[in-house]
């Protein structure tokens, strides 16, 4: 009996990660574009203000920022003309309106955790396991993992 993976491969079907599906890929692309625009638009702001606001969205000619309090929202509005001008240049969109909403800011993404190096003993166990596999693809994956050892 063939495994489901092998029969799917023979039928020309391949598994896709969630990020490779069209709707999710479009969402990821939009999030990345908004993140890049956010960094560019907040860069010229004073440090204290930059830490208290985030770009929420750009939609239908309107740019929407989030500010952590009404005080920061008011200070951000003082820069709205410069932000709109920069957003037009950066995004190429016909932005005409500026909105600031007071809301808790999304948490800053954590710094990526430093990976622990793979020990030589672990690498040897992976190599031994790889030798026991008949499947060449699985063997190659284990050997690639073993090559990451210190």
Short mmCIF file of C-alpha atoms in Angstrom, two decimals:
data_model
loop_
_atom_site.label_atom_id
_atom_site.label_comp_id
_atom_site.label_asym_id
_atom_site.label_seq_id
_atom_site.Cartn_x
_atom_site.Cartn_y
_atom_site.Cartn_z
CA UNK A 1 0.00 0.00 0.00
CA UNK A 2 1.34 3.43 -0.93
CA UNK A 3 1.52 6.22 1.58
CA UNK A 4 -0.84 9.17 0.97
CA UNK A 5 2.17 11.41 0.28
CA UNK A 6 3.47 9.17 -2.52
CA UNK A 7 0.07 8.76 -4.19
CA UNK A 8 -0.44 12.55 -4.06
CA UNK A 9 2.97 13.07 -5.70
CA UNK A 10 2.13 10.59 -8.44
CA UNK A 11 -1.15 12.38 -9.09
CA UNK A 12 0.79 15.63 -9.51
CA UNK A 13 -0.45 17.09 -6.24
CA UNK A 14 2.00 18.69 -3.89
CA UNK A 15 1.40 19.97 -0.42
CA UNK A 16 1.59 23.71 0.04
CA UNK A 17 2.31 25.54 3.21
CA UNK A 18 -0.37 27.92 4.39
CA UNK A 19 1.82 30.87 3.38
CA UNK A 20 1.88 29.65 -0.23
CA UNK A 21 -1.89 29.79 -0.71
CA UNK A 22 -3.06 32.82 -2.68
CA UNK A 23 -5.24 34.50 -0.01
CA UNK A 24 -2.65 34.11 2.73
CA UNK A 25 0.21 35.14 0.46
CA UNK A 26 -1.71 38.30 -0.48
CA UNK A 27 -2.34 39.04 3.19
CA UNK A 28 1.32 38.53 4.05
CA UNK A 29 2.38 40.79 1.17
CA UNK A 30 -0.01 43.53 2.34
CA UNK A 31 1.25 43.25 5.93
CA UNK A 32 4.85 43.51 4.77
CA UNK A 33 4.05 46.52 2.58
CA UNK A 34 2.24 48.26 5.46
CA UNK A 35 5.12 47.48 7.80
CA UNK A 36 7.64 48.97 5.36
CA UNK A 37 5.47 52.07 4.86
CA UNK A 38 5.04 52.40 8.63
CA UNK A 39 8.81 52.42 9.15
CA UNK A 40 9.28 55.03 6.42
CA UNK A 41 6.51 57.32 7.65
CA UNK A 42 7.50 57.18 11.33
CA UNK A 43 11.24 57.54 10.70
CA UNK A 44 11.27 61.37 10.56
CA UNK A 45 9.09 61.72 13.69
CA UNK A 46 10.65 62.54 17.07
CA UNK A 47 11.75 59.40 18.93
CA UNK A 48 9.18 59.69 21.72
CA UNK A 49 6.32 60.10 19.23
CA UNK A 50 7.65 57.34 16.97
CA UNK A 51 7.42 54.86 19.85
CA UNK A 52 3.81 55.82 20.62
CA UNK A 53 2.20 55.47 17.18
CA UNK A 54 1.87 52.92 14.39
CA UNK A 55 0.43 52.91 10.89
CA UNK A 56 -2.80 50.90 10.95
CA UNK A 57 -3.89 50.97 7.31
CA UNK A 58 -4.01 52.86 4.04
CA UNK A 59 -7.37 52.50 2.34
CA UNK A 60 -9.60 54.51 0.00
CA UNK A 61 -7.35 57.58 0.04
CA UNK A 62 -7.11 57.61 3.83
CA UNK A 63 -4.11 56.89 5.99
CA UNK A 64 -4.95 55.66 9.49
CA UNK A 65 -2.54 55.72 12.42
CA UNK A 66 -2.94 54.32 15.92
CA UNK A 67 -1.69 56.34 18.89
CA UNK A 68 -1.39 55.04 22.43
CA UNK A 69 -3.20 58.03 23.99
CA UNK A 70 -5.06 61.18 23.03
CA UNK A 71 -1.97 63.22 23.88
CA UNK A 72 0.14 61.30 21.37
CA UNK A 73 -2.69 61.44 18.81
CA UNK A 74 -2.73 65.24 19.09
CA UNK A 75 1.03 65.44 18.69
CA UNK A 76 0.88 63.12 15.68
CA UNK A 77 -1.78 65.33 14.02
CA UNK A 78 0.75 68.17 14.03
CA UNK A 79 2.76 66.15 11.51
CA UNK A 80 -0.18 65.07 9.34
CA UNK A 81 0.67 67.23 6.29
CA UNK A 82 4.24 65.94 6.20
CA UNK A 83 3.06 62.35 6.72
CA UNK A 84 0.47 62.62 3.93
CA UNK A 85 3.05 64.10 1.55
CA UNK A 86 5.57 61.38 2.41
CA UNK A 87 2.91 58.66 2.08
CA UNK A 88 1.95 59.90 -1.39
CA UNK A 89 5.57 59.82 -2.52
CA UNK A 90 6.39 56.49 -0.89
CA UNK A 91 3.25 54.53 -1.75
CA UNK A 92 2.26 56.27 -4.97
CA UNK A 93 -1.34 56.31 -3.76
CA UNK A 94 -3.65 59.37 -3.90
CA UNK A 95 -3.87 59.88 -0.14
CA UNK A 96 -6.05 62.83 0.86
CA UNK A 97 -7.21 62.09 4.40
CA UNK A 98 -5.45 61.47 7.69
CA UNK A 99 -7.00 59.76 10.71
CA UNK A 100 -5.58 58.96 14.12
CA UNK A 101 -7.32 56.50 16.37
CA UNK A 102 -6.48 56.05 20.03
CA UNK A 103 -5.96 52.39 20.75
CA UNK A 104 -3.40 50.18 22.46
CA UNK A 105 -0.49 49.66 20.13
CA UNK A 106 0.25 46.16 18.93
CA UNK A 107 3.19 44.70 20.82
CA UNK A 108 6.57 45.07 19.20
CA UNK A 109 7.74 41.81 17.70
CA UNK A 110 10.16 40.01 19.99
CA UNK A 111 13.79 39.74 19.05
CA UNK A 112 14.45 36.39 17.42
CA UNK A 113 15.70 33.88 19.94
CA UNK A 114 19.28 32.83 19.53
CA UNK A 115 19.38 29.26 18.37
CA UNK A 116 21.34 26.77 20.38
CA UNK A 117 23.97 25.10 18.29
CA UNK A 118 23.51 21.44 17.52
CA UNK A 119 25.95 19.33 19.51
CA UNK A 120 28.33 16.90 17.84
CA UNK A 121 26.60 14.01 19.62
CA UNK A 122 23.21 15.09 18.25
CA UNK A 123 24.70 15.38 14.78
CA UNK A 124 26.08 11.85 15.03
CA UNK A 125 22.66 10.53 16.11
CA UNK A 126 21.07 12.27 13.12
CA UNK A 127 23.66 10.73 10.77
CA UNK A 128 23.01 7.28 12.24
CA UNK A 129 19.27 7.75 11.83
CA UNK A 130 19.78 8.94 8.24
CA UNK A 131 21.71 5.75 7.41
CA UNK A 132 18.72 3.69 8.53
CA UNK A 133 16.25 5.33 6.11
CA UNK A 134 15.46 3.83 2.73
CA UNK A 135 13.85 7.08 1.52
CA UNK A 136 16.60 9.24 -0.04
CA UNK A 137 14.71 12.50 0.55
CA UNK A 138 14.31 11.80 4.26
CA UNK A 139 17.94 10.71 4.49
CA UNK A 140 19.03 13.98 2.84
CA UNK A 141 16.98 16.04 5.32
CA UNK A 142 18.57 14.30 8.30
CA UNK A 143 22.05 14.69 6.85
CA UNK A 144 21.39 18.39 6.20
CA UNK A 145 20.31 18.78 9.83
CA UNK A 146 23.44 16.96 11.00
CA UNK A 147 25.60 19.34 8.97
CA UNK A 148 24.44 22.22 11.21
CA UNK A 149 26.42 20.88 14.17
CA UNK A 150 29.12 22.94 15.83
#
